[in-house]
Coordinates of C-alpha atoms and ligand atoms in Angstrom, one line a residue:
M1 CA 38.6 15.1 55.7
L2 CA 35.0 15.5 55.0
S3 CA 34.2 19.0 53.9
T4 CA 31.3 20.5 55.8
S5 CA 28.8 23.0 54.5
G6 CA 26.2 23.7 57.1
H7 CA 23.7 21.9 59.1
V8 CA 20.1 20.9 58.4
S9 CA 17.7 20.8 61.3
G10 CA 15.3 17.9 62.0
R11 CA 12.4 20.1 61.1
R12 CA 13.9 21.3 57.9
L13 CA 14.9 17.8 56.8
A14 CA 11.4 16.6 57.6
E15 CA 10.0 19.4 55.3
L16 CA 12.4 18.5 52.5
L17 CA 11.5 14.8 52.8
G18 CA 7.8 15.6 52.5
A19 CA 5.6 12.5 52.1
W20 CA 8.7 10.2 52.1
H21 CA 6.9 6.9 52.7
G22 CA 3.7 7.7 50.8
S23 CA 0.8 5.5 52.0
D24 CA 3.2 2.7 53.1
R25 CA 4.4 2.1 56.6
P26 CA 7.5 4.1 57.4
S27 CA 10.6 2.0 56.9
S28 CA 14.4 2.5 57.1
A29 CA 14.7 1.6 53.4
A30 CA 12.1 4.3 52.4
L31 CA 13.8 6.9 54.6
A32 CA 17.3 6.1 53.2
D33 CA 15.9 6.2 49.7
A34 CA 14.3 9.6 50.3
V35 CA 17.4 11.1 51.8
R36 CA 19.5 9.7 48.9
R37 CA 17.1 11.4 46.4
L38 CA 17.6 14.7 48.2
V39 CA 21.4 14.4 47.9
L40 CA 21.1 13.3 44.2
D41 CA 18.9 16.1 43.1
G42 CA 21.0 18.7 45.0
R43 CA 18.5 19.8 47.7
L44 CA 20.7 18.3 50.4
A45 CA 24.3 19.4 49.7
P46 CA 27.1 16.9 50.3
G47 CA 28.9 18.0 53.4
T48 CA 25.7 19.0 55.2
R49 CA 25.6 17.9 58.7
L50 CA 22.5 15.7 59.4
P51 CA 20.3 16.1 62.5
A52 CA 21.0 14.0 65.5
E53 CA 19.2 10.6 65.4
R54 CA 16.8 11.6 68.2
E55 CA 16.0 14.9 66.6
L56 CA 15.3 13.4 63.2
A57 CA 13.2 10.6 64.8
G58 CA 11.2 13.3 66.6
G59 CA 10.8 15.4 63.4
L60 CA 9.6 12.5 61.4
D61 CA 7.6 10.9 64.2
V62 CA 9.3 7.5 63.7
S63 CA 11.4 5.4 66.1
R64 CA 15.1 6.1 66.7
T65 CA 15.9 2.5 65.6
L66 CA 14.4 3.2 62.2
V67 CA 16.5 6.4 61.8
V68 CA 19.7 4.4 62.9
R69 CA 19.0 1.7 60.3
A70 CA 18.4 4.3 57.6
L71 CA 21.7 6.0 58.4
D72 CA 23.4 2.6 58.3
R73 CA 22.0 2.1 54.7
L74 CA 23.1 5.6 53.7
R75 CA 26.6 4.9 55.0
D76 CA 26.8 1.6 53.3
T77 CA 25.8 3.1 49.9
G78 CA 28.2 6.1 50.3
F79 CA 25.5 8.7 50.9
A80 CA 26.4 9.5 54.5
E81 CA 29.6 9.5 56.6
S82 CA 29.7 9.5 60.4
R83 CA 32.3 10.3 62.9
R84 CA 31.9 8.7 66.4
G85 CA 30.6 11.3 68.8
A86 CA 30.6 14.0 66.2
G87 CA 27.6 13.2 64.0
S88 CA 26.8 12.3 60.4
W89 CA 27.1 14.2 57.1
A90 CA 25.5 13.8 53.8
R91 CA 27.9 12.9 51.0
L92 CA 27.9 11.8 47.3
P93 CA 29.4 8.3 46.7
G94 CA 32.8 8.7 45.0
A95 CA 33.0 12.4 45.8
A96 CA 36.2 13.3 47.5
G97 CA 34.7 16.3 49.3
G98 CA 34.1 19.9 48.4
V99 CA 32.1 18.9 45.3
Q100 CA 29.0 20.9 46.2
S101 CA 28.3 23.0 49.1
G102 CA 25.6 25.0 50.8
G103 CA 22.0 23.8 50.1
G104 CA 22.0 24.4 46.3
S105 CA 25.1 26.6 46.1
W106 CA 28.1 25.6 44.1
L107 CA 31.6 26.1 45.4
P108 CA 34.9 24.9 44.0
G109 CA 36.2 21.4 44.8
A110 CA 39.7 21.1 46.2
D111 CA 40.5 17.6 44.9
E112 CA 43.1 18.1 42.2
Q113 CA 42.9 14.5 41.0
V114 CA 39.6 15.2 39.5
L115 CA 39.4 17.2 36.2
D116 CA 37.1 20.0 36.8
L117 CA 34.4 20.7 34.2
A118 CA 32.1 22.2 36.9
Q119 CA 33.8 25.6 37.5
A120 CA 33.4 28.4 35.0
T121 CA 36.3 30.3 36.4
P122 CA 39.6 31.0 34.6
A123 CA 43.0 31.2 36.2
A124 CA 44.7 34.5 37.0
P125 CA 46.2 36.5 34.1
P126 CA 50.1 36.7 33.9
E127 CA 49.8 40.5 34.5
L128 CA 48.7 39.8 38.1
P129 CA 52.1 39.5 39.9
A130 CA 53.3 42.9 38.4
A131 CA 49.9 44.5 39.4
V132 CA 50.5 43.1 43.0
E133 CA 54.0 44.8 43.0
R134 CA 52.6 48.1 41.8
A135 CA 49.8 47.9 44.4
S136 CA 52.3 47.1 47.2
A137 CA 54.3 50.2 46.1
A138 CA 51.1 52.2 46.4
L139 CA 50.1 50.7 49.8
P140 CA 52.1 53.1 52.0
G141 CA 49.8 55.9 50.8
Q142 CA 47.0 54.1 52.5
L143 CA 48.6 53.1 55.7
L144 CA 48.0 56.3 57.6
G145 CA 44.3 55.9 57.2
H146 CA 42.1 53.4 59.0
G147 CA 41.6 51.3 55.9
Y148 CA 37.8 50.9 56.3
Q149 CA 36.3 52.1 53.0
A150 CA 32.8 50.8 52.9
R151 CA 32.2 52.3 49.4
G152 CA 35.5 51.2 48.1
L153 CA 38.8 53.0 47.4
P154 CA 38.2 56.2 45.4
V155 CA 40.9 55.2 42.9
L156 CA 39.2 51.9 42.2
R157 CA 35.7 53.4 42.0
A158 CA 37.0 55.8 39.4
R159 CA 38.4 53.0 37.4
I160 CA 35.2 51.0 37.5
A161 CA 33.2 54.2 36.5
E162 CA 35.5 54.7 33.5
H163 CA 35.0 51.0 32.6
F164 CA 31.2 51.7 32.4
A165 CA 31.8 55.0 30.5
R166 CA 33.9 53.2 27.9
R167 CA 30.9 50.9 27.2
G168 CA 28.7 53.9 26.5
L169 CA 27.2 54.3 30.0
P170 CA 28.4 57.6 31.6
T171 CA 29.0 56.9 35.3
G172 CA 30.3 58.8 38.2
P173 CA 32.3 57.2 41.0
E174 CA 29.5 58.1 43.5
Q175 CA 27.4 55.6 41.6
I176 CA 29.8 52.8 42.3
L177 CA 30.1 50.5 45.4
V178 CA 33.0 48.1 45.5
T179 CA 31.9 44.7 46.9
N180 CA 33.5 41.4 47.6
G181 CA 32.4 39.9 44.3
A182 CA 29.2 40.1 42.2
Q183 CA 27.6 37.5 44.5
H184 CA 28.1 39.9 47.5
A185 CA 26.8 42.8 45.4
F186 CA 23.6 40.8 44.6
A187 CA 23.1 39.9 48.3
L188 CA 23.6 43.6 49.2
A189 CA 21.2 44.8 46.5
L190 CA 18.5 42.2 47.7
R191 CA 18.8 43.4 51.3
A192 CA 18.2 46.9 50.2
L193 CA 15.3 46.0 47.9
V194 CA 13.3 43.1 49.2
A195 CA 11.6 42.3 52.5
P196 CA 10.9 38.7 53.5
G197 CA 7.9 37.2 51.6
E198 CA 8.3 39.7 48.7
R199 CA 8.7 38.4 45.1
V200 CA 11.9 38.3 43.0
L201 CA 11.7 37.4 39.3
I202 CA 14.4 35.1 38.3
E203 CA 15.3 33.3 35.1
N204 CA 14.9 29.5 35.0
P205 CA 17.6 28.1 34.7
T206 CA 19.9 30.5 36.5
Y207 CA 23.1 30.9 38.4
P208 CA 22.7 28.7 41.5
N209 CA 24.2 31.1 44.0
A210 CA 21.8 33.8 43.0
L211 CA 19.0 31.4 44.0
E212 CA 20.7 30.9 47.3
A213 CA 20.8 34.7 47.8
V214 CA 17.1 35.0 47.1
S215 CA 16.1 32.2 49.5
G216 CA 18.6 33.6 52.0
C217 CA 16.6 36.8 52.3
H218 CA 13.4 34.8 52.5
A219 CA 12.1 36.2 49.2
V220 CA 9.8 34.2 46.9
P221 CA 11.3 33.4 43.5
V222 CA 9.1 33.9 40.6
E223 CA 10.6 32.0 37.7
V224 CA 10.5 33.0 34.1
P225 CA 11.5 30.2 31.7
M226 CA 14.5 30.6 29.3
S227 CA 14.2 28.9 25.9
E228 CA 16.9 27.6 23.6
R229 CA 16.9 31.0 21.9
G230 CA 16.7 33.1 25.1
W231 CA 14.0 35.1 26.7
D232 CA 10.4 35.2 25.6
G233 CA 9.8 38.9 25.8
E234 CA 6.0 38.6 25.9
L235 CA 6.1 36.0 28.7
L236 CA 8.7 38.1 30.6
A237 CA 6.4 41.2 30.4
A238 CA 3.3 39.2 31.3
T239 CA 5.1 37.6 34.3
L240 CA 6.2 41.0 35.5
Q241 CA 2.7 42.4 35.1
Q242 CA 1.0 39.5 36.9
A243 CA 3.5 39.0 39.7
A244 CA 4.6 42.6 40.1
P245 CA 7.8 41.4 41.8
R246 CA 9.8 43.8 43.9
A247 CA 13.0 42.9 42.1
A248 CA 14.2 41.0 39.0
Y249 CA 17.5 39.2 38.8
L250 CA 18.6 39.0 35.1
I251 CA 21.8 37.9 33.3
P252 CA 21.3 39.4 29.8
D253 CA 24.9 38.8 28.8
F254 CA 25.8 35.1 28.1
Q255 CA 23.2 34.0 30.6
N256 CA 24.5 31.4 33.1
P257 CA 24.0 28.6 32.2
T258 CA 22.3 28.9 28.8
G259 CA 24.9 31.3 27.3
V260 CA 22.4 33.4 25.4
R261 CA 22.6 37.2 25.1
M262 CA 19.7 39.6 25.0
D263 CA 19.6 42.0 22.0
A264 CA 19.2 45.7 22.2
E265 CA 15.5 45.7 21.2
A266 CA 14.7 43.1 23.9
R267 CA 16.5 45.2 26.5
E268 CA 14.5 48.2 25.6
Q269 CA 11.2 46.2 25.9
L270 CA 12.4 44.8 29.2
V271 CA 13.0 48.1 30.8
R272 CA 9.5 49.3 29.7
A273 CA 7.9 46.2 31.3
L274 CA 10.0 46.7 34.4
H275 CA 8.8 50.3 34.6
R276 CA 5.1 49.3 34.3
S277 CA 5.4 46.7 37.1
R278 CA 7.6 49.0 39.3
T279 CA 10.2 46.3 39.5
T280 CA 13.8 47.1 40.1
A281 CA 16.1 45.1 37.9
V282 CA 19.4 43.8 39.2
V283 CA 21.4 43.1 36.0
D284 CA 24.3 40.7 36.5
E285 CA 27.1 41.6 34.1
T286 CA 29.6 39.1 35.4
L287 CA 30.3 37.7 32.0
V288 CA 30.4 40.9 30.0
G289 CA 33.8 41.3 28.3
I290 CA 34.3 37.6 27.7
E291 CA 32.9 37.7 24.2
F292 CA 34.2 36.7 20.8
G293 CA 31.3 37.2 18.3
D294 CA 31.5 39.6 15.4
A295 CA 28.5 41.7 16.2
D296 CA 28.8 44.9 18.3
P297 CA 27.7 44.3 21.9
P298 CA 24.3 45.6 22.8
P299 CA 24.2 48.6 25.2
P300 CA 24.2 47.8 28.9
V301 CA 20.6 47.5 30.2
A302 CA 21.2 50.5 32.5
A303 CA 21.7 52.6 29.3
F304 CA 18.0 52.3 28.7
D305 CA 17.0 53.3 32.2
E306 CA 19.2 54.8 34.9
R307 CA 17.1 53.1 37.7
V308 CA 18.5 49.7 36.7
V309 CA 21.0 48.3 39.2
T310 CA 24.0 46.7 37.6
I311 CA 26.4 44.2 39.3
G312 CA 29.8 43.2 38.0
S313 CA 32.7 41.1 38.9
A314 CA 36.5 41.0 38.7
S315 CA 36.4 37.2 38.7
K316 CA 36.0 36.4 35.0
L317 CA 38.0 39.2 33.4
F318 CA 40.7 39.2 36.0
W319 CA 40.7 36.7 38.8
G320 CA 38.2 35.1 41.2
G321 CA 40.8 35.1 44.0
L322 CA 40.7 38.8 44.3
R323 CA 37.1 38.4 45.5
L324 CA 36.1 41.8 44.2
G325 CA 33.1 43.1 42.3
W326 CA 30.9 46.1 42.1
L327 CA 27.4 47.5 42.2
R328 CA 26.4 50.5 40.0
G329 CA 23.1 52.3 40.5
P330 CA 21.6 55.7 41.2
E331 CA 23.5 57.5 43.9
R332 CA 20.6 57.3 46.3
F333 CA 20.3 53.6 45.9
V334 CA 24.0 53.2 46.4
Q335 CA 23.6 55.1 49.7
R336 CA 20.8 52.7 50.7
V337 CA 22.9 49.7 50.0
L338 CA 25.8 51.2 51.9
A339 CA 23.6 51.8 54.9
G340 CA 22.7 48.0 55.0
R341 CA 26.3 46.9 54.4
A342 CA 27.5 47.4 57.9
A343 CA 25.4 44.4 59.2
L344 CA 27.4 42.1 56.9
D345 CA 30.9 43.6 56.4
L346 CA 32.7 46.9 56.7
G347 CA 34.3 47.1 53.3
S348 CA 36.6 45.2 50.9
P349 CA 40.4 44.6 51.5
V350 CA 42.5 47.5 50.6
L351 CA 45.5 45.7 49.0
E352 CA 43.2 43.7 46.7
Q353 CA 41.4 46.9 45.7
L354 CA 44.8 48.5 44.8
V355 CA 45.7 45.4 42.8
L356 CA 42.4 45.5 40.9
A357 CA 42.9 49.3 40.2
E358 CA 46.3 48.4 38.7
L359 CA 44.8 45.5 36.7
F360 CA 42.3 47.9 35.1
A361 CA 45.2 49.7 33.5
D362 CA 45.9 46.4 31.6
A363 CA 42.2 45.6 31.0
G364 CA 42.4 45.9 27.2
T365 CA 45.3 43.4 26.9
I366 CA 43.9 41.0 29.5
A367 CA 40.4 41.0 28.0
A368 CA 41.8 40.4 24.4
R369 CA 43.8 37.4 25.7
R370 CA 40.9 36.1 27.8
C371 CA 38.5 36.3 24.8
D372 CA 40.9 34.6 22.5
Q373 CA 41.6 31.9 25.1
A374 CA 37.9 31.4 25.8
R375 CA 37.2 31.1 22.1
R376 CA 39.9 28.5 21.6
R377 CA 38.8 26.5 24.7
R378 CA 35.2 26.7 23.5
D379 CA 36.2 25.3 20.1
A380 CA 38.2 22.5 21.7
L381 CA 35.3 21.6 23.9
V382 CA 32.9 21.7 21.0
E383 CA 35.2 19.5 18.9
A384 CA 35.7 17.0 21.8
L385 CA 32.0 16.8 22.4
R386 CA 31.3 16.1 18.7
A387 CA 33.9 13.4 18.7
Y388 CA 33.0 11.6 22.0
L389 CA 29.4 12.5 22.7
P390 CA 27.9 13.2 19.3
Q391 CA 24.4 12.5 20.7
W392 CA 24.6 15.6 23.0
G393 CA 23.1 18.8 21.7
F394 CA 24.2 22.4 22.4
R395 CA 24.4 25.8 21.0
A396 CA 27.9 27.2 20.9
P397 CA 27.7 30.7 22.5
E398 CA 29.6 33.8 21.3
G399 CA 30.8 34.6 24.7
G400 CA 30.7 33.7 28.4
L401 CA 32.3 30.6 29.7
S402 CA 30.0 27.6 29.3
L403 CA 27.9 25.3 27.1
W404 CA 24.4 24.2 28.2
C405 CA 24.2 20.7 26.9
D406 CA 21.1 18.7 26.2
I407 CA 22.1 15.2 27.1
G408 CA 18.9 13.6 25.7
E409 CA 17.7 11.7 28.8
P410 CA 16.9 12.7 32.4
V411 CA 20.1 11.3 33.9
S412 CA 22.1 14.4 34.7
T413 CA 22.4 13.9 38.5
R414 CA 23.4 10.3 38.0
L415 CA 25.8 11.2 35.4
A416 CA 27.5 13.7 37.7
V417 CA 27.9 11.0 40.4
V418 CA 29.4 8.5 37.9
A419 CA 31.5 11.1 36.2
E420 CA 33.1 11.9 39.5
Q421 CA 34.0 8.2 39.8
H422 CA 35.6 8.5 36.3
G423 CA 37.7 11.5 37.5
V424 CA 35.7 14.4 36.0
R425 CA 33.5 16.8 37.8
I426 CA 30.5 18.3 36.1
A427 CA 27.6 20.6 37.2
P428 CA 24.3 18.7 36.7
G429 CA 21.3 20.5 35.2
P430 CA 19.1 20.6 38.4
R431 CA 21.6 22.8 40.2
F432 CA 20.5 25.6 37.9
G433 CA 16.8 25.1 38.2
V434 CA 14.6 27.2 40.5
R435 CA 13.0 24.0 41.6
G436 CA 15.4 21.4 40.3
G437 CA 14.4 19.9 37.0
F438 CA 16.7 20.1 34.0
E439 CA 17.7 16.5 34.5
D440 CA 18.4 16.3 30.8
R441 CA 20.9 19.1 31.0
V442 CA 24.6 19.5 32.0
R443 CA 26.5 22.8 32.1
L444 CA 30.1 22.4 30.7
P445 CA 32.4 25.4 31.1
F446 CA 35.1 26.0 28.5
T447 CA 37.7 27.1 31.1
A448 CA 39.8 23.9 31.1
P449 CA 43.1 24.3 29.2
V450 CA 42.9 22.9 25.7
P451 CA 45.3 19.9 26.3
D452 CA 43.0 18.7 29.2
V453 CA 39.7 18.9 27.3
G454 CA 40.0 15.7 25.2
D455 CA 40.8 13.7 28.3
A456 CA 38.0 15.3 30.4
V457 CA 35.4 14.7 27.7
G458 CA 36.7 11.2 27.1
R459 CA 36.1 10.4 30.8
L460 CA 32.7 12.1 30.6
A461 CA 31.8 9.9 27.6
A462 CA 32.8 6.8 29.5
A463 CA 30.6 7.9 32.5
D464 CA 27.7 8.7 30.1
A465 CA 28.0 5.2 28.6
A466 CA 28.1 3.6 32.0
V467 CA 25.0 5.5 33.1
R468 CA 23.1 4.5 29.9
G469 CA 24.5 1.0 29.9
R470 CA 26.3 1.0 26.6
A471 CA 29.9 1.1 25.3
A472 CA 31.7 4.5 25.1
A473 CA 32.9 5.9 21.8
D474 CA 36.4 4.7 21.3
P475 CA 38.7 7.7 21.9
L476 CA 41.4 6.1 19.8
T477 CA 39.3 6.1 16.7
S478 CA 37.8 9.5 17.4
P479 CA 39.7 12.6 16.2
I480 CA 40.4 14.7 19.2
V481 CA 42.0 18.0 20.2
Ligands
PLP501 C1 26.3 34.9 36.6 C2 27.3 35.0 37.7 N1 27.1 35.9 38.7 C3 27.9 36.0 39.7 C4 29.0 35.1 39.9 C5 29.9 35.2 41.1 O1 30.8 36.3 40.8 P1 31.8 36.7 42.0 O2 33.0 35.7 41.9 O3 32.2 38.1 41.5 O4 31.1 36.7 43.3 C6 29.2 34.2 38.9 C7 30.3 33.2 39.0 O5 30.4 32.2 38.4 C8 28.3 34.1 37.8 O6 28.5 33.2 36.8

């Protein structure tokens, strides 16, 4: 079954297509080509339902026959799929569905035949079943209440507050809001901070779903480029001063996708610049705690300024399937976010919150194992890349869950398509760009189990060779993990 991820209107598709036939006469070939490019560079997500033929013809001011022929071409080349009487959907050739979803967002695929080097999400820790049992035992204590806790269960808020305090950031439970993941926390923070048309500073490249959240609230992204070594403090300060954005979304810890970490001095400078431009920072700490360097971690950004809003997640340290995260901020801000929450949802599931509260009791053991596992998987990935794809460049990060690889040529999107045909799924660079770009980049998470890494990278090397039209390195002669 084709996975579906929304619908694009005729008007929106016409906007995305822009000057699709240039100064030439409109033709079905040019239209099919232009749609194909939108799918390849990620602006039209596979699974998106295409407008009806008549609507698209109207939007583009062309004949319906031209649209029908363009759709035929797209179907023939694997870029569209139609069901009689139901409509047509964009797709990627060779993709078995669920590869990408939601105009630029990135959701897990469900096809287990494909080795997944796209998702930076680890499996659940072995402590989870026991935590579920303990949570079930605690559940009767909740059953007499109504179960709607828009702020989150007090026991969990207390655990999250302690978690911050242990990192040197004294926090009261009244400063915590439990959310359905860090992504939800960001969307809630944006709703409280930003009106349509207002500016939000965002790193480029960044986490694709954060970009979705920014465009979802009709804010205008103001990008600040990341370099190989991280943030350019002067440029960041100048951008804040010039654009005076209402909010800034930053991932200072093992930035997704580049993997860099902002040091303490840069954090201090950042909060001064934020203060001058009256910008509220939303700091995403999703990857905090997955770290294996020798240096002491820098203080949380909020330790330099209590106005900073921090979002965090249970997904990387514990498990993404809990769908829980949190927001920390000044109590008044938490109240404001809470007031806006009712339009979206009325609180997080009680049993999962009890499970997470139980997991926090094992946080030390779980984190130590996670970090050790991430380091071993990173090393395996680095070793496999050096063996199979020695021409690729990357900086091995001291934490987080992924490598940001320089693949040397602008072929990332094509590589992702061909890799899927070789049975390995990757996240192409343009997914992380504020306006696409990064065609010479691929993000590779080190979340795959060590025994799978050699096979996955071997397939990737074969796809890379196919895209560039040369022979792959011979896995049998390459030392591999
Ligand atoms: C930087 C960053 N923020 C947020 C998220 C989403 O977190 P959650 O699963 O808690 O919504 C991710 C997930 O990969 C991430 O990498």
